[in-house]
PDB file of C-alpha atoms in Angstrom:
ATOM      1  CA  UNK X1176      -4.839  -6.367  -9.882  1.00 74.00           C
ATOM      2  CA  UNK X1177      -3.513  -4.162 -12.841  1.00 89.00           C
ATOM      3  CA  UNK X1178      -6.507  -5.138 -15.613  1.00 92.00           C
ATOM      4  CA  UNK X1179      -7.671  -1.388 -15.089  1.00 96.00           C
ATOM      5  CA  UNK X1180      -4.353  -0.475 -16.584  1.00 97.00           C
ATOM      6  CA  UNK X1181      -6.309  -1.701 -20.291  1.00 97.00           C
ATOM      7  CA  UNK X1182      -8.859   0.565 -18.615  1.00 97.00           C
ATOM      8  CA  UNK X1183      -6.502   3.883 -18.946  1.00 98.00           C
ATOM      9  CA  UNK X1184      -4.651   2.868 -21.837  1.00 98.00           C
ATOM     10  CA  UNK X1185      -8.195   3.084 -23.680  1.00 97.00           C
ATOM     11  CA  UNK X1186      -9.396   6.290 -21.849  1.00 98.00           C
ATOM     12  CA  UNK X1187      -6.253   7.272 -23.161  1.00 98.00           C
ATOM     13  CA  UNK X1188      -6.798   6.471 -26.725  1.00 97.00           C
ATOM     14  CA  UNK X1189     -10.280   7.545 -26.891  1.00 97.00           C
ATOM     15  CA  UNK X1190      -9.675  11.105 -25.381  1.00 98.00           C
ATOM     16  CA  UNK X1191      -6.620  11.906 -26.969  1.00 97.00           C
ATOM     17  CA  UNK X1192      -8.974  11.234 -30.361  1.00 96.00           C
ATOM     18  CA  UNK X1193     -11.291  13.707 -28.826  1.00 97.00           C
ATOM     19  CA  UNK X1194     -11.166  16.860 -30.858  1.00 96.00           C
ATOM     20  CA  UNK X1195     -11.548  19.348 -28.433  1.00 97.00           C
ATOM     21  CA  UNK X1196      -9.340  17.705 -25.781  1.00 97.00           C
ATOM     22  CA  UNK X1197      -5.260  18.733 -26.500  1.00 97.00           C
ATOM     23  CA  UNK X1198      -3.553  14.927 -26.301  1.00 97.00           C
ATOM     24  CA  UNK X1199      -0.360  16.222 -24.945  1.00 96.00           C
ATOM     25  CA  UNK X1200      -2.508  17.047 -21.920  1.00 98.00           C
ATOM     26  CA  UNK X1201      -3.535  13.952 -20.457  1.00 98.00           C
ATOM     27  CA  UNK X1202      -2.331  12.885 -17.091  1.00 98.00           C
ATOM     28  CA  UNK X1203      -2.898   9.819 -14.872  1.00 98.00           C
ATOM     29  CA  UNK X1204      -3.808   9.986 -11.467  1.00 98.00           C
ATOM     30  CA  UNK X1205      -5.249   6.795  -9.074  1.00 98.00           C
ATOM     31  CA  UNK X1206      -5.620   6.077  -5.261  1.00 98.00           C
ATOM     32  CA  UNK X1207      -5.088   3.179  -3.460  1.00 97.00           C
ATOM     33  CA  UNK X1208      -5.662   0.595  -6.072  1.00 96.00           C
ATOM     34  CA  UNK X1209      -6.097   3.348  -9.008  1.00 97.00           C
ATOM     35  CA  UNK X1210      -2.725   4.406  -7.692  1.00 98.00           C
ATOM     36  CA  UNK X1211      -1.551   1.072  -8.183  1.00 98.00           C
ATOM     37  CA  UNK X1212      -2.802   1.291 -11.736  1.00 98.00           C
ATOM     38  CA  UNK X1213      -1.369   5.092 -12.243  1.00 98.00           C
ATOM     39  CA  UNK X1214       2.300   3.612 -11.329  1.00 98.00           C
ATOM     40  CA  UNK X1215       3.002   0.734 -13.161  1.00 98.00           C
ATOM     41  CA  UNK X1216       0.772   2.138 -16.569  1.00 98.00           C
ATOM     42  CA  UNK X1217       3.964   3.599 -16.656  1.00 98.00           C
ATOM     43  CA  UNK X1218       6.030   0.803 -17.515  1.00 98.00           C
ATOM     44  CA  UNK X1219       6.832   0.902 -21.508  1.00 97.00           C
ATOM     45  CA  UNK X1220       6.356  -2.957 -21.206  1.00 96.00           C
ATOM     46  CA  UNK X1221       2.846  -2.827 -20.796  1.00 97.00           C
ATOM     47  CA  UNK X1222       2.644   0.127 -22.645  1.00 97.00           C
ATOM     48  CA  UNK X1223       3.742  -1.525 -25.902  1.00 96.00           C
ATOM     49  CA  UNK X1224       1.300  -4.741 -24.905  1.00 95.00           C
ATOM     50  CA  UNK X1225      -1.706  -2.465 -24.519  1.00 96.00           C
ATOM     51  CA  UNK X1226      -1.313   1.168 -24.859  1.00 96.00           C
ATOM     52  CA  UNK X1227      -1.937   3.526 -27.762  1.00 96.00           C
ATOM     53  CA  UNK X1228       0.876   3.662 -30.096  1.00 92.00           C
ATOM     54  CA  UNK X1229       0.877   7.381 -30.647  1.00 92.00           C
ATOM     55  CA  UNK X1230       0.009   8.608 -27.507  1.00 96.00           C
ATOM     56  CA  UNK X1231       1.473   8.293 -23.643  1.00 96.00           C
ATOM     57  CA  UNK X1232       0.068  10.112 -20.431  1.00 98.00           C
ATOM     58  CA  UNK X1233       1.684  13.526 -19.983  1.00 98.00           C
ATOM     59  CA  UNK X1234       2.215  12.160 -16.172  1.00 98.00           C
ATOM     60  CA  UNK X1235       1.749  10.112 -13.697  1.00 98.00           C
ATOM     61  CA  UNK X1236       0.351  10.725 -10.317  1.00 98.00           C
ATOM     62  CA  UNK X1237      -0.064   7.238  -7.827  1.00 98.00           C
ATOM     63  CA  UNK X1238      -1.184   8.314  -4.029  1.00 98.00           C
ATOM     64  CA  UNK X1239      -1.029   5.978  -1.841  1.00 98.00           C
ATOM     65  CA  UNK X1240       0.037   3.053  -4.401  1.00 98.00           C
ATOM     66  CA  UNK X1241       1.298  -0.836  -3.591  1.00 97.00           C
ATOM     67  CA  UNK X1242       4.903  -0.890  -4.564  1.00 98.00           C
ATOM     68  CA  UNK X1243       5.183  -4.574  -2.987  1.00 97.00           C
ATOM     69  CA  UNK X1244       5.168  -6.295  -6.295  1.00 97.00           C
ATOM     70  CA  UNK X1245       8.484  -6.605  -8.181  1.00 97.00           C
ATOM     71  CA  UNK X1246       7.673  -6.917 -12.229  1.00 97.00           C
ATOM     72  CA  UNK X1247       9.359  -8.132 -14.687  1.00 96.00           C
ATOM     73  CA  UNK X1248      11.443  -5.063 -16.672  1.00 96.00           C
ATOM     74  CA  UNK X1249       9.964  -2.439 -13.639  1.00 97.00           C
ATOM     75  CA  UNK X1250      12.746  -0.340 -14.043  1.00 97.00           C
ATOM     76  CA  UNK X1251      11.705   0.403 -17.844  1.00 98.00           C
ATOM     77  CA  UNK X1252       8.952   3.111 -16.945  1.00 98.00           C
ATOM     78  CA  UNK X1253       8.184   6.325 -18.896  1.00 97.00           C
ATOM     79  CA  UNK X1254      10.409   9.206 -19.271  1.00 97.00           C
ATOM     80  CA  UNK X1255       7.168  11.482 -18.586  1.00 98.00           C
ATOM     81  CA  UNK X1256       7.197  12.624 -14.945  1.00 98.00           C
ATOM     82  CA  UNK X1257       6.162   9.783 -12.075  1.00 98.00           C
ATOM     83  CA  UNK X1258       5.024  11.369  -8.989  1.00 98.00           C
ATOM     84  CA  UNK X1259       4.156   9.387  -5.843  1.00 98.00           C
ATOM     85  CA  UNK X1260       2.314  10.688  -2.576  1.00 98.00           C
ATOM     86  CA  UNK X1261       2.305   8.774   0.716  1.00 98.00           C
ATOM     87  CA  UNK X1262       1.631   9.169   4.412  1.00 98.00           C
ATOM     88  CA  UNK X1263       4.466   7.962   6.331  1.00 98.00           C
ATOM     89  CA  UNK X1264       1.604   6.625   8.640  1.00 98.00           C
ATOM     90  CA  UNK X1265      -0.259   4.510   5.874  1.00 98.00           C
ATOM     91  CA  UNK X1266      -0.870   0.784   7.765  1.00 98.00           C
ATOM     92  CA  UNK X1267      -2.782  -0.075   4.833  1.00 98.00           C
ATOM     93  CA  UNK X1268      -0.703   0.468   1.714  1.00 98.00           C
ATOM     94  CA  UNK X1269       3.015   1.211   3.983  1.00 98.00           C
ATOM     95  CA  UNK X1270       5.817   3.478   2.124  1.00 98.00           C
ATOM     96  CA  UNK X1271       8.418   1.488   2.490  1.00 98.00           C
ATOM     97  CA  UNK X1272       8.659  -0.556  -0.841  1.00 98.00           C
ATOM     98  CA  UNK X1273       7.641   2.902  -2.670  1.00 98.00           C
ATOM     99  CA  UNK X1274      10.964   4.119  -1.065  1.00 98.00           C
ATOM    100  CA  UNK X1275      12.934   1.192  -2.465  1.00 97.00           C
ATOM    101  CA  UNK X1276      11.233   1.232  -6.038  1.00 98.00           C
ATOM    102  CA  UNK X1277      11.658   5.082  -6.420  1.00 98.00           C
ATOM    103  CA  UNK X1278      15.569   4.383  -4.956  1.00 98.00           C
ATOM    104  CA  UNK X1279      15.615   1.919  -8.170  1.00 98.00           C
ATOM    105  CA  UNK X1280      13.995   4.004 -10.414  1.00 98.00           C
ATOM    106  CA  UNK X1281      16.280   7.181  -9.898  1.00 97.00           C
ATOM    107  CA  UNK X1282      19.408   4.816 -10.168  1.00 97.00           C
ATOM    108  CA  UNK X1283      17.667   4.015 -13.581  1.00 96.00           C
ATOM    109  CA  UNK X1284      17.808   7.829 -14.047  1.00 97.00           C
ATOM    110  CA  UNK X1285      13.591   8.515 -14.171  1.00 98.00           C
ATOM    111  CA  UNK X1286      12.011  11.388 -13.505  1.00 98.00           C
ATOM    112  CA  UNK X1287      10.620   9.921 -10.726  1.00 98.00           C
ATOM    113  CA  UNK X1288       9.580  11.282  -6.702  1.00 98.00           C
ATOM    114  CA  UNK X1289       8.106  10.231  -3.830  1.00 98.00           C
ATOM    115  CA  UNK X1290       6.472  12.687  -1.199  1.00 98.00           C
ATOM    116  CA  UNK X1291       5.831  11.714   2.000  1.00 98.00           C
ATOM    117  CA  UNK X1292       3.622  13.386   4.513  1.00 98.00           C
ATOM    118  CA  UNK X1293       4.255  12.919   7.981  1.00 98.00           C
ATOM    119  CA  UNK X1294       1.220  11.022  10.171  1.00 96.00           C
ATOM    120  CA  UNK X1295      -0.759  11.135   7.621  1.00 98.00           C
ATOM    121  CA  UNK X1296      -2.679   7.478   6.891  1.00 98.00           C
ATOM    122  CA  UNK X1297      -4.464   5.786   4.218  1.00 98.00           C
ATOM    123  CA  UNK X1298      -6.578   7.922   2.258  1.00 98.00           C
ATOM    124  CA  UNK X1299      -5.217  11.377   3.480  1.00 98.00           C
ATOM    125  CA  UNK X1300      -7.157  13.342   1.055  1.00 98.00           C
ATOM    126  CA  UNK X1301     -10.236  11.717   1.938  1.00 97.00           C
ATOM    127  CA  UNK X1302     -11.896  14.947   3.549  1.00 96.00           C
ATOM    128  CA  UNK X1303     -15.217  13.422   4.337  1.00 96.00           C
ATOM    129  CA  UNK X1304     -13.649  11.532   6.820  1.00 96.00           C
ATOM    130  CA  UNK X1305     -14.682  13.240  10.482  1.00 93.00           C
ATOM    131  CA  UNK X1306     -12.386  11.042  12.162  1.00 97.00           C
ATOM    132  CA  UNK X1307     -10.123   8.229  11.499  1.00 97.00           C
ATOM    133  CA  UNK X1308     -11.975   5.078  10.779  1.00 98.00           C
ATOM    134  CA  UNK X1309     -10.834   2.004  11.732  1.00 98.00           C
ATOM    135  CA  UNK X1310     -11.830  -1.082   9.934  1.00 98.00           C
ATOM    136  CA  UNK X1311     -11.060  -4.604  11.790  1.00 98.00           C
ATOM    137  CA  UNK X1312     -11.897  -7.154   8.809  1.00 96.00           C
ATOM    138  CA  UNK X1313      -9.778  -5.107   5.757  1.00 96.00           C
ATOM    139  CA  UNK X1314      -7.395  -7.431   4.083  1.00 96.00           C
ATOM    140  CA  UNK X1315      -3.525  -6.285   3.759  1.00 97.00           C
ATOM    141  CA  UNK X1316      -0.989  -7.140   2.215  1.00 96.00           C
ATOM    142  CA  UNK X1317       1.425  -5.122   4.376  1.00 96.00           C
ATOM    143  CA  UNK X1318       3.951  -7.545   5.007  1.00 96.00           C
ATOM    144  CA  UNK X1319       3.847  -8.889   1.688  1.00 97.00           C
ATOM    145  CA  UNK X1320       6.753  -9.007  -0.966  1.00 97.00           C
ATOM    146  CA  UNK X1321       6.295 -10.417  -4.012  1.00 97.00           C
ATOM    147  CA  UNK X1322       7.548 -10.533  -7.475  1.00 97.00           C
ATOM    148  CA  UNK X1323       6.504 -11.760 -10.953  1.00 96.00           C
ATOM    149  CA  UNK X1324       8.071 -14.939 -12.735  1.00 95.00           C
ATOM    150  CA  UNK X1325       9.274 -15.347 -16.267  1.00 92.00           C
ATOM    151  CA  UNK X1326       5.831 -16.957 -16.618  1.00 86.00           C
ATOM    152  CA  UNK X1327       3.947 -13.662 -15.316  1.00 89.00           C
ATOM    153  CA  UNK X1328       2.456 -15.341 -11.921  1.00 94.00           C
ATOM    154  CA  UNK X1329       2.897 -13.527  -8.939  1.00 96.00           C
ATOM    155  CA  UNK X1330       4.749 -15.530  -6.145  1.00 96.00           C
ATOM    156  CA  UNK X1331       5.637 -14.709  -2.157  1.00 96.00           C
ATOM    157  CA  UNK X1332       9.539 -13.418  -2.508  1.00 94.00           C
ATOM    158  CA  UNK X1333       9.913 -15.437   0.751  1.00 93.00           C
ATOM    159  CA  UNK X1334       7.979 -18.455   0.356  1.00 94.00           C
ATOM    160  CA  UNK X1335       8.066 -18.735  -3.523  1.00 94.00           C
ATOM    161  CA  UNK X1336       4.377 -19.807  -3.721  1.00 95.00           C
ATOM    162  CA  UNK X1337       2.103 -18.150  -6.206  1.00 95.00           C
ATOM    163  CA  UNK X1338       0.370 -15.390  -4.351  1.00 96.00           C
ATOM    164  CA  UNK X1339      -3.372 -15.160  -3.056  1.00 92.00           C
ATOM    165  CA  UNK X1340      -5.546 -13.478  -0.518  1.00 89.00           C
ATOM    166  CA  UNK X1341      -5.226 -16.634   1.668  1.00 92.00           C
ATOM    167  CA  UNK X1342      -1.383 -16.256   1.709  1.00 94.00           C
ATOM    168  CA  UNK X1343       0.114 -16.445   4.981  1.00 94.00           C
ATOM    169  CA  UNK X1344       1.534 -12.560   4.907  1.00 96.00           C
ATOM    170  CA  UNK X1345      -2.094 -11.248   4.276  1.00 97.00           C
ATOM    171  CA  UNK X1346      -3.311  -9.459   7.715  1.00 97.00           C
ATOM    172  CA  UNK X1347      -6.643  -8.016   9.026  1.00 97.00           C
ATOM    173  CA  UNK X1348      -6.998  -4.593  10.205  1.00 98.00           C
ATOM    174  CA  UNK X1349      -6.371  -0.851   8.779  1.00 98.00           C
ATOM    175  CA  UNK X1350      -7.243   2.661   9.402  1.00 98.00           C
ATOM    176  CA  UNK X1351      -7.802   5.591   6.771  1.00 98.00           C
ATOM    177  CA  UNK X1352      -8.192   9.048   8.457  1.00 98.00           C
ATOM    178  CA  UNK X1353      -8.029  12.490   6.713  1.00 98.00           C
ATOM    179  CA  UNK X1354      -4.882  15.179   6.968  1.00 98.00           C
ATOM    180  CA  UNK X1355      -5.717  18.252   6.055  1.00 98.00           C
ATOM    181  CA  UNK X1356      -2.134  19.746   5.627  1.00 98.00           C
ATOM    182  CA  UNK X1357      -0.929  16.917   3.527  1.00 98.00           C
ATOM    183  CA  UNK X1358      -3.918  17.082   1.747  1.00 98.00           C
ATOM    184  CA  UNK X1359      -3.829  20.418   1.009  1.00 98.00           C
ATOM    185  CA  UNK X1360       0.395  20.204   0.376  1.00 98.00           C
ATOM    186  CA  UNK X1361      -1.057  17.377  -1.931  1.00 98.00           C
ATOM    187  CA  UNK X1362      -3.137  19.721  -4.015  1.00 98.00           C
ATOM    188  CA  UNK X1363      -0.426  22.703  -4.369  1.00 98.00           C
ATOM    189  CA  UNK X1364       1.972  19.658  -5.766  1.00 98.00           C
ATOM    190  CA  UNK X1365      -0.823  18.377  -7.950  1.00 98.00           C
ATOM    191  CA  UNK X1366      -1.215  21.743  -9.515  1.00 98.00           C
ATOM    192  CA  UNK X1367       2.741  22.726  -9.844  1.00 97.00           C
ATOM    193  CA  UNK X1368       3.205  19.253 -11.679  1.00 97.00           C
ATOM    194  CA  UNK X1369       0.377  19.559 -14.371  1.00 97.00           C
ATOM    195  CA  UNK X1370       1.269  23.300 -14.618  1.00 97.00           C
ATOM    196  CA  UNK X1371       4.591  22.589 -15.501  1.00 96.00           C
ATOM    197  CA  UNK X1372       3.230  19.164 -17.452  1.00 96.00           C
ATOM    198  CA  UNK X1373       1.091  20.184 -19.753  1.00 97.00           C
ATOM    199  CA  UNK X1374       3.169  23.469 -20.443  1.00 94.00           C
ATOM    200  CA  UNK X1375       0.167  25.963 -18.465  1.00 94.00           C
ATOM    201  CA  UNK X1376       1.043  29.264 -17.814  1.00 79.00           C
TER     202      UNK X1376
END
């Protein structure tokens, strides 16, 4: 689930080569599963394995990102600012394990936050959304925890079996619904960060 990262690494490369495009001005920002990918392209391990070598993302914006997935060195992320947005309501993609890897990550002494926005569910921001949508046959991995072995396979924390949609934690049923406030807190602490990122007046 993290092949996109290759994805941004060489969106990366090929607009920081751009010559009208400043290089020290490019962030990273992904939902759901691009959130996912927006997260952990932040750790310099898979940086150095497939990122440019003279150029990093300026920051690094995950809403609504899967933090259930321990990885090898995940504590050795950027020093470039890591900002996560959640609703405390999300029974898709839950908060919880975000709380516990940003706990980790701020031990580890990263510039790294979490923001969460009360009631608000999967896909907040999503403003075409009338009313919240419930959908009976989505796969989730809500209850999941899982971590990577020494030889990079993703196992079940609990059961220690190598991890797949027919696992036994994987559940059926979710609801995304839009929030207005959070999403428009969202956008105020969207702007603020790349203001202060990329050095805007």
């Amino acid at each position: 689930s993290l092949t996109m990262i290759i994805d941004a690494y060489r969106a990366l490369e090929l607009l920081a080569n751009h010559p009208r495009i400043d290089s020290a001005r490019i962030a990273l920002m992904g939902f759901s599963r691009g959130g996912r990918i927006a997260l952990y392209a932040s750790l310099k391990r898979f940086q150095r394995l497939h990122g440019p070598a003279t150029v990093e993302f300026a920051a690094y914006l995950p809403f609504y990102a899967g933090c259930n997935t321990t990885y090898i060195d995940d504590e050795e992320v950027s020093d470039k600012p890591i900002r996560l947005f959640h609703g405390t309501a999300d029974d898709w993609v839950p908060v919880a394990p975000c709380r516990s890897y940003v706990e980790r990550l701020r031990t580890a002494g990263k510039d790294v936050q979490l923001t969460e926005y009360p009631e608000a569910a999967h896909a907040f921001d999503a403003a075409t959304l009338t009313a919240p949508l419930h959908i009976p046959q989505a796969p989730t991995g809500r209850r999941c925890l899982l971590e990577e072995t020494a030889g990079g396979q993703i196992i079940n924390r609990q059961t220690k079996q190598v991890f797949s949609l027919a696992d036994p934690c994987i559940e059926r049923g979710v609801t995304v619904a839009y929030n207005a406030q959070a999403h428009n807190e969202a956008l105020k602490a969207v702007k603020d960060l790349l203001t202060a990122a990329f050095n805007l007046k």
